[in-house]
Coordinates of C-alpha atoms and ligand atoms in Angstrom, one line a residue:
Chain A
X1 CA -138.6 36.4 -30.7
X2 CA -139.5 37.4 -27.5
X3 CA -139.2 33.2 -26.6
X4 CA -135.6 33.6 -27.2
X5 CA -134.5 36.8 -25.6
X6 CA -136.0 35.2 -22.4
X7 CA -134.2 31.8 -23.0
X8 CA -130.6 33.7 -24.0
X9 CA -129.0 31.8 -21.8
X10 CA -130.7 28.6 -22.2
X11 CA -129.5 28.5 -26.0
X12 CA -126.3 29.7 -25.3
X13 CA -125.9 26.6 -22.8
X14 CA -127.1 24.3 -25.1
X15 CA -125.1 25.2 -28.2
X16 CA -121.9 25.2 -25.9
X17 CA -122.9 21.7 -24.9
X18 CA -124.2 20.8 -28.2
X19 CA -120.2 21.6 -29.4
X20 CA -118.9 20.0 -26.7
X21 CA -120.3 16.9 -27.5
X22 CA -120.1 16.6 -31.4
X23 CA -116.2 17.5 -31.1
X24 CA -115.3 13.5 -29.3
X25 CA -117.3 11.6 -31.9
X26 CA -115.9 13.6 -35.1
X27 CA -112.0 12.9 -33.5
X28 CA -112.6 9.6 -33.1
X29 CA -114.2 8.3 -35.6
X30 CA -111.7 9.9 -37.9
X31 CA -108.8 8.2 -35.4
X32 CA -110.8 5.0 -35.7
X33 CA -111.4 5.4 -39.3
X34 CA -107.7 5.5 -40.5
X35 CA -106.4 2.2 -39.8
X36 CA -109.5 0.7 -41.1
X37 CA -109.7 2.9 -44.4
X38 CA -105.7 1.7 -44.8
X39 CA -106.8 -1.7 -45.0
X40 CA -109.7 -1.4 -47.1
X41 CA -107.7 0.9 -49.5
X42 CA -104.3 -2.0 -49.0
X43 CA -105.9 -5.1 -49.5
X44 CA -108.2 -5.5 -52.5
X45 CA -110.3 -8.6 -51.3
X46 CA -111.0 -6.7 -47.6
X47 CA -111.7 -3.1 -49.4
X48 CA -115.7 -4.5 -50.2
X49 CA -116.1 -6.5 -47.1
X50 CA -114.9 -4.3 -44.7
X51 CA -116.1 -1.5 -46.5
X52 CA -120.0 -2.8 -47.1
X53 CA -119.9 -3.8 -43.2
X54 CA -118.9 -0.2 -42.1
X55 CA -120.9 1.4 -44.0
X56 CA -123.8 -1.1 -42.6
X57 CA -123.3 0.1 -39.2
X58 CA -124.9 3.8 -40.6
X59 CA -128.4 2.4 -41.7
X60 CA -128.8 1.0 -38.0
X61 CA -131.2 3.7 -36.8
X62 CA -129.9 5.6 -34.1
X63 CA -132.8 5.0 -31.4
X64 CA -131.9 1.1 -31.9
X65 CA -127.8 1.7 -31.3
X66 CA -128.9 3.7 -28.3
X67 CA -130.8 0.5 -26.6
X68 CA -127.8 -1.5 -28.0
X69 CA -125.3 0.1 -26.9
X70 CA -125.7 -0.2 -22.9
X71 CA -125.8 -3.7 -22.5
X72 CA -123.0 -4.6 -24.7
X73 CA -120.5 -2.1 -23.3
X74 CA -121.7 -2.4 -19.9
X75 CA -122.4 2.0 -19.6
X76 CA -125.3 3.5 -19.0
X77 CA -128.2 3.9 -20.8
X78 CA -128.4 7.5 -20.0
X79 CA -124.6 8.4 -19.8
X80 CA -122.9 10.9 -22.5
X81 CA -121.0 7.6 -23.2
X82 CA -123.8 6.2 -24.9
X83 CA -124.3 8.8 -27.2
X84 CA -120.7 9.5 -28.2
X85 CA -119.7 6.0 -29.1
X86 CA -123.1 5.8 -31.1
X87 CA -122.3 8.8 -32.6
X88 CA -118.8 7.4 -32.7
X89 CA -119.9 4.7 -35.1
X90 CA -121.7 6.2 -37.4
X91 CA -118.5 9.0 -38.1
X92 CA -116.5 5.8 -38.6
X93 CA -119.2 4.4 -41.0
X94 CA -118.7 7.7 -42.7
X95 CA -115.0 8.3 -42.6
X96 CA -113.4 4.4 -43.3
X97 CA -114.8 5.0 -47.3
X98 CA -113.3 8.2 -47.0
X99 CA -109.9 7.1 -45.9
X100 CA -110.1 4.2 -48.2
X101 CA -111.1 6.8 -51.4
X102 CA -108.7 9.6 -50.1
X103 CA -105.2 6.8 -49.8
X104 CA -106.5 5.9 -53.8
X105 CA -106.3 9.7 -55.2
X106 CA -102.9 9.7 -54.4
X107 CA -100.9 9.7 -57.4
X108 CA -98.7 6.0 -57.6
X109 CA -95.8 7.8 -59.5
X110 CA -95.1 10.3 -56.3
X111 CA -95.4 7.2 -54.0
X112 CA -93.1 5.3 -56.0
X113 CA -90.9 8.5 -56.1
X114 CA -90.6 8.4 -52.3
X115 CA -90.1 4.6 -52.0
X116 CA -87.8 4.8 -54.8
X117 CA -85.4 8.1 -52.9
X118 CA -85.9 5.9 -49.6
X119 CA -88.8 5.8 -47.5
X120 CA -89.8 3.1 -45.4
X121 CA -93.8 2.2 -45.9
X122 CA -94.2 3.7 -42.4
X123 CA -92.8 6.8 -42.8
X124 CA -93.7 6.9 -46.6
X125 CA -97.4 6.7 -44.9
X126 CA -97.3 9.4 -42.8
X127 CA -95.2 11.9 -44.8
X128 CA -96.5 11.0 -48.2
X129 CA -99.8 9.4 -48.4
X130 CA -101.4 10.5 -45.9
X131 CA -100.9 14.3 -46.5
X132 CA -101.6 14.3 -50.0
X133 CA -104.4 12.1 -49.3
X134 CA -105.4 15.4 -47.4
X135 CA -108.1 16.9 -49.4
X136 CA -110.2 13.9 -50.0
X137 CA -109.7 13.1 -45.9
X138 CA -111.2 16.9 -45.5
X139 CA -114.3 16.2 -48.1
X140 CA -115.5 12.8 -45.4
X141 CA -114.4 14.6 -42.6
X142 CA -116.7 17.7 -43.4
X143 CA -119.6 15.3 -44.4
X144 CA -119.0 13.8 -40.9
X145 CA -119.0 16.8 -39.1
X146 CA -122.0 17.8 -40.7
X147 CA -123.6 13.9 -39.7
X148 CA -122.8 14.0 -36.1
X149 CA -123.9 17.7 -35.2
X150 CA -127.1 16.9 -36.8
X151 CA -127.7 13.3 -35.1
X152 CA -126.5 14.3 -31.7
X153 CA -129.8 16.5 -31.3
X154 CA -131.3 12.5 -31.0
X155 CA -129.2 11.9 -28.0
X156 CA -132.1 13.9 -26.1
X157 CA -134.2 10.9 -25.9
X158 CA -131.9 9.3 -23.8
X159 CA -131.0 12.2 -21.5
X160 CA -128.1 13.5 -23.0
X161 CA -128.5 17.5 -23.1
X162 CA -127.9 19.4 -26.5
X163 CA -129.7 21.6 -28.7
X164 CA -131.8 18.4 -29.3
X165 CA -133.7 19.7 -26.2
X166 CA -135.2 22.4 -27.5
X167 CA -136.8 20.5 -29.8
X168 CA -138.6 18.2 -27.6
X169 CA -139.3 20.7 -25.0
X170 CA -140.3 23.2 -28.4
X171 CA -142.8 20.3 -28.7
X172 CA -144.0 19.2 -25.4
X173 CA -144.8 22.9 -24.6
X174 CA -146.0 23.5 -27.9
X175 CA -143.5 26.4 -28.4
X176 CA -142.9 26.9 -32.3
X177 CA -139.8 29.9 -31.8
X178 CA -137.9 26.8 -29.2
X179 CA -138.2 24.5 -32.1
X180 CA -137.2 26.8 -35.2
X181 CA -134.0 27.9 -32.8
X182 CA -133.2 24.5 -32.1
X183 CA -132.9 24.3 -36.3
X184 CA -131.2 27.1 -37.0
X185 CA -128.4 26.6 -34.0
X186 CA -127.8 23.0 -34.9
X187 CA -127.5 24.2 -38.5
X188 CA -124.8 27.0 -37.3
X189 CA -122.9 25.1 -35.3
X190 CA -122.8 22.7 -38.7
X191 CA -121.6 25.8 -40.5
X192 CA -119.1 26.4 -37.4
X193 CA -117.7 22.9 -37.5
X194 CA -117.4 22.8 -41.4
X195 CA -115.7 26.6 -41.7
X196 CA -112.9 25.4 -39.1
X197 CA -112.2 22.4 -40.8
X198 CA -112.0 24.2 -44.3
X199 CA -109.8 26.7 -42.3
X200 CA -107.7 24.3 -40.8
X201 CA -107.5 22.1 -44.0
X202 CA -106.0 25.5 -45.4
X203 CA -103.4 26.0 -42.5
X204 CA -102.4 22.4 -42.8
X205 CA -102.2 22.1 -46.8
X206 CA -100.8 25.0 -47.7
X207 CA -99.4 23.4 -51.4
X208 CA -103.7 23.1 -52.1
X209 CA -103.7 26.8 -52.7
X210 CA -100.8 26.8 -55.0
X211 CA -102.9 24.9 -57.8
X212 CA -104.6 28.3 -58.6
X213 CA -101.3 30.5 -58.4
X214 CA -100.5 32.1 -62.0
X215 CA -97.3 30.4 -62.5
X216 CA -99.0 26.9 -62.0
X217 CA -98.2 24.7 -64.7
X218 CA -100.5 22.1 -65.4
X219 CA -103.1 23.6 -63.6
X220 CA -105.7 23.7 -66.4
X221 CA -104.9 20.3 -67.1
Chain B
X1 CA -69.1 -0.9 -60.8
X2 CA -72.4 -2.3 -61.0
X3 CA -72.1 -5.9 -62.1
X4 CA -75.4 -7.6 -63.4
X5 CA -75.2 -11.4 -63.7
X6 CA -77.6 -13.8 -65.5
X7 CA -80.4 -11.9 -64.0
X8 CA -84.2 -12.6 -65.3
X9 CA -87.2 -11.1 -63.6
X10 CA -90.6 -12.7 -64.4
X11 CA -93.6 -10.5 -62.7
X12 CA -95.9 -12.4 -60.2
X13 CA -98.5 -12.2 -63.7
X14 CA -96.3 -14.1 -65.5
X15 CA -94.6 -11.4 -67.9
X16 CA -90.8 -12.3 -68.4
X17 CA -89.2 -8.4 -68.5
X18 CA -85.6 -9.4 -68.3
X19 CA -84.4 -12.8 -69.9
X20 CA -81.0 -13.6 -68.8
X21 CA -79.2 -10.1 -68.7
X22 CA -75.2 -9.8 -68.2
X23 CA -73.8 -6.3 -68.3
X24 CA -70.8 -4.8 -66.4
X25 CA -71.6 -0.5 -65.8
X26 CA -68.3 0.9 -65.5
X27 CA -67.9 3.5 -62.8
X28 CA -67.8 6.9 -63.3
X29 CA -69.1 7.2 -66.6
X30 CA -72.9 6.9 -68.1
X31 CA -73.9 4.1 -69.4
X32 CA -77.4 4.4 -71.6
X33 CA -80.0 2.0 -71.6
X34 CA -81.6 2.7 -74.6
X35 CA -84.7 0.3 -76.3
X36 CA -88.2 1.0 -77.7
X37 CA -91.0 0.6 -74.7
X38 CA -91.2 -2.6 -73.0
X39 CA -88.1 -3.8 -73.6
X40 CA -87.5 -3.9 -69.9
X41 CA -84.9 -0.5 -69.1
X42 CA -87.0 0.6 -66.3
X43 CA -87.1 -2.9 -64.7
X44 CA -83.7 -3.2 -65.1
X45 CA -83.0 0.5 -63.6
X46 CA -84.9 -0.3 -60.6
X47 CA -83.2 -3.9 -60.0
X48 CA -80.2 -1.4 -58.9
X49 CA -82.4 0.2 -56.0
X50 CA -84.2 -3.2 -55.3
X51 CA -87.2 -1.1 -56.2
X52 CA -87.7 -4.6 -58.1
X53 CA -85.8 -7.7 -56.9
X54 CA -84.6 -10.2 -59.8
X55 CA -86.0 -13.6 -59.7
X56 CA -82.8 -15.2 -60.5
X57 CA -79.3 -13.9 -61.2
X58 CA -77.0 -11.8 -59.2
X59 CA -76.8 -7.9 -59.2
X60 CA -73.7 -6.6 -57.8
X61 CA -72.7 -3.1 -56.6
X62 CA -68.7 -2.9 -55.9
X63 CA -68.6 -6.7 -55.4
X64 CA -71.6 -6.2 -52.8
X65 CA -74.6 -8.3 -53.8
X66 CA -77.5 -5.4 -53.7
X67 CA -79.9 -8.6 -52.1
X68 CA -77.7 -8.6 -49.0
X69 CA -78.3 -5.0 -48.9
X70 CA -81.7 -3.1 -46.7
X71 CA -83.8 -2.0 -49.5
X72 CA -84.8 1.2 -47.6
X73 CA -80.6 1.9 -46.9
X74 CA -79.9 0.5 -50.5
X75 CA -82.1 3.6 -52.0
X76 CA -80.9 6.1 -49.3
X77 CA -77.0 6.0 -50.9
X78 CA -78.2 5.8 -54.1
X79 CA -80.0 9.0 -56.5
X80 CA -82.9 8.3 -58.6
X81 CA -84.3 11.2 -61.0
X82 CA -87.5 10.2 -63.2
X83 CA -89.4 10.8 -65.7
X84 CA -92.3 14.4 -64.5
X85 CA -89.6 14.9 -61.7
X86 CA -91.3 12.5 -59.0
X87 CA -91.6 15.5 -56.5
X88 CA -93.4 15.6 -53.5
X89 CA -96.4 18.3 -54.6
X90 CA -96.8 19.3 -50.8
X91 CA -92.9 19.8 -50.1
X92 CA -91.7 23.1 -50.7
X93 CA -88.8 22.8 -53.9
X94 CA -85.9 23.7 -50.7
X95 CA -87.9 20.3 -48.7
X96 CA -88.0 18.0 -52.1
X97 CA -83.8 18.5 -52.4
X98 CA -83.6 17.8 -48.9
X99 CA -85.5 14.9 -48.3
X100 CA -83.1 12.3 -48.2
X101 CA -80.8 13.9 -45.9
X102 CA -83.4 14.9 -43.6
X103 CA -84.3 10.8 -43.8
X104 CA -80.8 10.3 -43.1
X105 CA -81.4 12.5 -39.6
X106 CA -79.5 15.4 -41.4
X107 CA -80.4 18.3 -39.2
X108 CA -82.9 20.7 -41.1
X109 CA -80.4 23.7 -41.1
X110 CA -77.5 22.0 -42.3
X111 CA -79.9 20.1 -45.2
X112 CA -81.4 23.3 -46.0
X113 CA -78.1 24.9 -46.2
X114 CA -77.4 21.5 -48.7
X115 CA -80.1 21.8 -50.8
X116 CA -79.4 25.7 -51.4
X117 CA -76.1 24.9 -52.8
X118 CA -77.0 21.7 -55.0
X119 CA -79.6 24.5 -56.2
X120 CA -77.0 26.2 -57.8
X121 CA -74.8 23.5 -58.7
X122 CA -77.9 22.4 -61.1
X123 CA -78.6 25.8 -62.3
X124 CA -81.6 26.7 -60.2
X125 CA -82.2 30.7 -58.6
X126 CA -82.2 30.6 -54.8
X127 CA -85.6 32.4 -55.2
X128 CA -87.1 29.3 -56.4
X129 CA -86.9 27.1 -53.0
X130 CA -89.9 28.4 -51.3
X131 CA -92.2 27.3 -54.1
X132 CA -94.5 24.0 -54.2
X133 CA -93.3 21.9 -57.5
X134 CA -96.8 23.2 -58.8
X135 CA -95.3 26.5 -59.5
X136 CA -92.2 25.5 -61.3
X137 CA -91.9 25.2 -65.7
X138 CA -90.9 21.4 -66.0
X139 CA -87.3 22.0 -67.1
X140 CA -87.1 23.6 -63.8
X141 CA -88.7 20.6 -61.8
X142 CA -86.7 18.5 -63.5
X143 CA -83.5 20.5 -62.4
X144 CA -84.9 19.9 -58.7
X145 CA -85.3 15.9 -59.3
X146 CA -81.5 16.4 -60.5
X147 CA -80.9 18.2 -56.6
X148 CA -82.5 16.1 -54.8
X149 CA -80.8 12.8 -56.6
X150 CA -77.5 14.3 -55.7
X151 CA -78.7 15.4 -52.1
X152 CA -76.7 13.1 -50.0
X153 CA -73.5 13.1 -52.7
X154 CA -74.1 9.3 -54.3
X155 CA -72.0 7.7 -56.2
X156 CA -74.5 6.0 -58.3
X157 CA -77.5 8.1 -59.8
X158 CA -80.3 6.7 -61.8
X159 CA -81.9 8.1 -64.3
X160 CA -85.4 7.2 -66.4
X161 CA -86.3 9.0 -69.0
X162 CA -85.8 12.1 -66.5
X163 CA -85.9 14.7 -70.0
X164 CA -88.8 12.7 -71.5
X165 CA -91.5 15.4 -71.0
X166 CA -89.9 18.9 -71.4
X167 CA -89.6 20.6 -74.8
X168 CA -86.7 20.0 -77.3
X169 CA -84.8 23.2 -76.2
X170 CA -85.1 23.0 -72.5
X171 CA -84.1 19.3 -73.0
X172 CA -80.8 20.2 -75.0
X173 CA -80.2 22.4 -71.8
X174 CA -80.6 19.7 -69.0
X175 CA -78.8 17.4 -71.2
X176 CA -75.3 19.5 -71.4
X177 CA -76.1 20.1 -67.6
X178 CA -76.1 16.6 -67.0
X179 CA -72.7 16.3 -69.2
X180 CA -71.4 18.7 -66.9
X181 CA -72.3 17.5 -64.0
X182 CA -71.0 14.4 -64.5
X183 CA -67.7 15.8 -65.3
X184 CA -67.5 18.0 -62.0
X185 CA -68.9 15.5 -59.6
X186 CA -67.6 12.0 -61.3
X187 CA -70.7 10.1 -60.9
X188 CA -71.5 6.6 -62.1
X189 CA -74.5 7.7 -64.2
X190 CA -77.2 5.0 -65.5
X191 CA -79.8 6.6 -67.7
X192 CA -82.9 5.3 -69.6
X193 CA -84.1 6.4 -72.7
X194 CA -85.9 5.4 -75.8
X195 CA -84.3 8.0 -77.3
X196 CA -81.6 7.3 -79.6
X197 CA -80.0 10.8 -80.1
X198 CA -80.3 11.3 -76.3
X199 CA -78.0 8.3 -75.8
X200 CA -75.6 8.6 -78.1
X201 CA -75.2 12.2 -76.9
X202 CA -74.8 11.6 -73.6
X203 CA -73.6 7.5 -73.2
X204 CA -69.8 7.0 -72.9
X205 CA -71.3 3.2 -73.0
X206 CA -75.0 2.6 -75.0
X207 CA -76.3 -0.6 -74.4
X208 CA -79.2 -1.4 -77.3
X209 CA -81.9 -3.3 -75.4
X210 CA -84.9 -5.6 -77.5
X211 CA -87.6 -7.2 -75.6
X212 CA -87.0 -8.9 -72.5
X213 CA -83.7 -7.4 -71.9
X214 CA -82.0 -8.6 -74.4
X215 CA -78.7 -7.1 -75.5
X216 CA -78.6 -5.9 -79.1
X217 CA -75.7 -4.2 -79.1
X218 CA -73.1 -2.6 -76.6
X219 CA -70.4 -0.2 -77.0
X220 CA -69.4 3.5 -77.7
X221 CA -71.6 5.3 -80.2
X222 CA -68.6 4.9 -82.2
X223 CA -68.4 1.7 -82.4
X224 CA -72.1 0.9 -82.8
X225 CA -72.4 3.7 -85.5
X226 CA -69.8 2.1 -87.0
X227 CA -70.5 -1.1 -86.9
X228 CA -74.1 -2.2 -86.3
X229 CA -74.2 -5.8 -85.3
X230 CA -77.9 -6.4 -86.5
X231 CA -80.5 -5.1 -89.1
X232 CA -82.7 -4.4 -85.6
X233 CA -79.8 -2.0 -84.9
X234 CA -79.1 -0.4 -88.0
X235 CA -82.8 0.0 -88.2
X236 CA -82.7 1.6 -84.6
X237 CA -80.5 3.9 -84.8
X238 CA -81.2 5.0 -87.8
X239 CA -78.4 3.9 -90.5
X240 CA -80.4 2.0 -92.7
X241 CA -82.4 4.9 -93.8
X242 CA -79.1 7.0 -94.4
X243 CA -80.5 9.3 -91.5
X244 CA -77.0 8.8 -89.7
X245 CA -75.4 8.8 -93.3
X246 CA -73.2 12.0 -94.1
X247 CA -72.2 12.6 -97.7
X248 CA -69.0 14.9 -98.9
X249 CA -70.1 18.0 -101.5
X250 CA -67.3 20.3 -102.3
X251 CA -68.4 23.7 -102.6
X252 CA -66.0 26.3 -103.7
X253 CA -63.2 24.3 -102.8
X254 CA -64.0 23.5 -99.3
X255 CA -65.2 20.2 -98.6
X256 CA -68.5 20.5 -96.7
X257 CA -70.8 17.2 -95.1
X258 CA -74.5 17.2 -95.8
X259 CA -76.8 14.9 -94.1
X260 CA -79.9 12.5 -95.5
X261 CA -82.2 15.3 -95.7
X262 CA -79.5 17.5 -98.0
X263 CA -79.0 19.6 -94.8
X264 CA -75.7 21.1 -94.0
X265 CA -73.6 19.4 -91.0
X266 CA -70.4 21.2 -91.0
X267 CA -67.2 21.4 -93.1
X268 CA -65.0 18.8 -93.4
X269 CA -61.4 19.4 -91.7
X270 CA -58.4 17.3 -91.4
X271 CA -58.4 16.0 -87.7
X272 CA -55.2 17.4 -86.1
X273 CA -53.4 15.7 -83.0
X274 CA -56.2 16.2 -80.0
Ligands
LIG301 N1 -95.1 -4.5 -62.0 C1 -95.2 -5.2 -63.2 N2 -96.0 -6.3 -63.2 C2 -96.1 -6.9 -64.4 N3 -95.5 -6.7 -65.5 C3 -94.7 -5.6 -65.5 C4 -94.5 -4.8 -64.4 N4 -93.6 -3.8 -64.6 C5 -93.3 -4.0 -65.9 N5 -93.9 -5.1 -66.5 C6 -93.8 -5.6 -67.8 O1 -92.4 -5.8 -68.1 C7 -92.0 -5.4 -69.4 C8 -90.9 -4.4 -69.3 O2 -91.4 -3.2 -68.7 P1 -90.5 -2.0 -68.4 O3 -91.3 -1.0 -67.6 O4 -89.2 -2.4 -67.8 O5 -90.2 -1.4 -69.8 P2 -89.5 -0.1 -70.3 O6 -88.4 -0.5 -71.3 O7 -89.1 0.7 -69.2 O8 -90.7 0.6 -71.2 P3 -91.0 2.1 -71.3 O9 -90.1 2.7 -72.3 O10 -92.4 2.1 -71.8 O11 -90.9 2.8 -70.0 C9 -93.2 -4.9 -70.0 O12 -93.8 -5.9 -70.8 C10 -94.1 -4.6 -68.9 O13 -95.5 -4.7 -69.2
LIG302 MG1 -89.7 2.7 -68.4

């Protein structure tokens, strides 16, 4: 106890960071993940290949993408770079089933509806699908969150400061209380990331808390 | 006047839903598709949107031929009600009647101000536009497919099966409000249905469809009641098994009409001048 009262600021600095960090990955990889989860989910003979290949990219281990990474892309092997588009890839790896899943729970007779009152595929996309695709978007997008807070604590090894540090430095110096905070702030700053998506997801979809509401019909069905 | 001509649609697997269809739909009046399921009334419905295109044959809307026509535009001028309202669950019931005119770059005020009205002109409370569809009975979400169908004042609505899944009673109800409506606003109404009673109640023309879009029979209910021009019609609507078949009992004096079932149907009168 008394390890952290000393190092206050220390954790503080690093779960700041640590927040920092995991935000770029989540955004992107969802960004990324759209376009590639539309034509998975649009074109039956892609959806398995381009589906089994994403999802490949998440069993590459992270130490390997790391050492990958820099040469390809011509960054630095120690650069935050490295570690967000890593981290990048495996939300995508996540996220592009997601998309793919979330586009097929919508219900075909409200997308015929809208074609049939007169919306173009584009904006039948953006104001039909993909809203109501919503809730199944917000399931892989919390499992992502979850996924990139946790691997960015592996970023240490390559220089890259997060609350991975105190894991490493918990073990170089043989301090047990740096180690066990390192756990439980990573894990908080899952819970953080997962309670503001839920709460956004709630400020954005408004109609998903309807379902519940006495006069629902259909709701039990 | 929506003119179809020699129109057959055969689906990329191969199924042939319309065989060679000719029919003229009169304007301002509803005409009834009417045909057990499969015999092609939706496919037909949406060849009018260019939901579905024919494959060969020539659909006309007041002489225009609907293939020269945008699809997207073509479904804009035109209403389309179906069958569990078709709603948008995450549009508020005020958003669902305005969507079309909002697609149309109607300004949100004026739409809004649209939608309230049309909300009243099909028999919907005010207090009901700031709900999700989720909240609403289905005879009341169907009312809102009705709004939003009318939303940017067509002169062409379409209609499949849009009473199909609400009770008996509220259905009676929708179905005198669609009578009405039709009288007030002068629409050219086509409407699907595989129910018999529906379309004679509510088709100024019924058009008895078979499999593949084949014409069984067209013409008032009159004149199909009257005259059945098959044993597949007389069957379908009912005639052959007397269920259409009024009998005359006299009962203290007054002549009185009882149906199949020995059910009274009203008295019998001598029909003044109209
Ligand atoms: N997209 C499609 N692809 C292939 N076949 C289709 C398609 N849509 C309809 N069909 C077939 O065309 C025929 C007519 O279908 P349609 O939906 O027009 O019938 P319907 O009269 O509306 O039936 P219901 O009363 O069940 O709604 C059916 O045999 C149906 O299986
Ligand atoms: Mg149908």
């Amino acid at each position: 106890m008394t390890w952290v009262l000393n190092n206050l600021g220390l954790i503080l600095e690093l779960t700041l960071e640590h927040i920092r960090l995991s935000i770029l990955p989540i955004v992107l990889g969802f960004l990324i993940a759209i376009p590639l989860g539309w034509v998975a989910y649009r074109y039956r003979l892609t959806r398995g290949l381009i589906l089994t290949l994403v999802g490949l990219l998440y069993t590459i281990p992270s130490l390997a993408l790391f050492v990958i990474l820099p040469p390809l892309l011509g960054i630095g092997f120690l650069s935050e770079a490295n570690v967000i588009i890593a981290l990048t890839i495996y939300a995508v790896a996540i996220m592009a089933r997601s998309v793919a899943d979330a586009l097929a729970s919508v219900d075909p007779d409200v997308r015929q509806a809208a074609t049939a009152v007169g919306y173009s595929s584009w904006g039948r996309f953006w104001g039909v699908d993909f809203p109501l695709a919503g809730p199944v978007l917000l399931a892989g997008l919390r499992v992502v969150a979850v996924s990139t807070v946790s691997l960015l604590t592996v970023g240490i090894v390559v220089g890259v400061q997060s609350l991975g540090y105190l894991f490493t430095n918990g073990y170089e110096r043989g301090i047990l209380a740096s180690v066990l905070t390192g756990v439980v702030m990573t894990v908080l700053v899952a819970l953080l990331f997962d309670r503001v998506l839920v709460l956004l997801g709630r400020l954005l979809m408004p109609w998903t808390r309807t379902r519940t509401a006495p006069l629902a019909k259909g709701a039990a069905a | 006047m929506i003119e179809f001509r020699s129109i057959s649609k055969r689906f990329d697997d191969g199924t042939l839903a319309v065989d060679d269809f000719s029919l003229v739909i009169p304007s301002r009046r509803i005409t009834v598709l009417v045909g057990s399921s499969g015999s092609g009334k939706t496919t037909l419905l949406r060849m009018i949107n260019r939901m579905v295109d024919a494959t060969t044959g020539a659909l006309e809307i007041d002489g225009e031929n609907v293939s020269t026509i945008e699809p997207v535009q073509l479904r804009r001028r035109i209403g389309y009600v179906m069958q569990n309202s078709g709603l948008l669950p995450h549009r508020r019931v005020i958003d669902n009647i305005a969507t079309v005119p909002r697609l149309n770059g109607v300004p949100k005020k004026q739409a809004h101000e649209r939608a309230l009205e049309l909300m009243d002109t099909v028999g919907l409370d005010r207090e009901l536009a700031e709900r999700y569809p989720a909240q609403l009975s289905g005879g009341q979400q169907q009312r809102v497919g009705v709004a939003r169908g009318l939303a940017v004042d067509p002169n062409i609505l379409l209609m499949d099966e849009p009473f199909g899944a609400v009770d008996p009673i509220v259905r009676a109800d929708l179905q005198q409000e669609l009578l009405r409506l039709q009288r007030e606003l002068d629409k050219t109404v086509v409407f699907v249905t595989h129910d018999i009673d529906e379309a004679f109640l509510l088709g100024h023309q019924v058009v008895i469809l078979e499999k593949g879009g084949r014409i069984a029979q067209k013409g008032t209910p009159a004149e199909i009641l009257a005259n059945p021009a098959s044993d597949f019609v007389a069957s379908f609507v009912g005639a052959d098994r007397g269920k259409r078949a009024l009998s005359i009992q006299t009962i203290d004096g007054a002549q009185v009409l009882v149906d199949g079932d020995g059910n009274l149907a009203g008295r019998l009168v001598e029909a003044g001048p109209a």
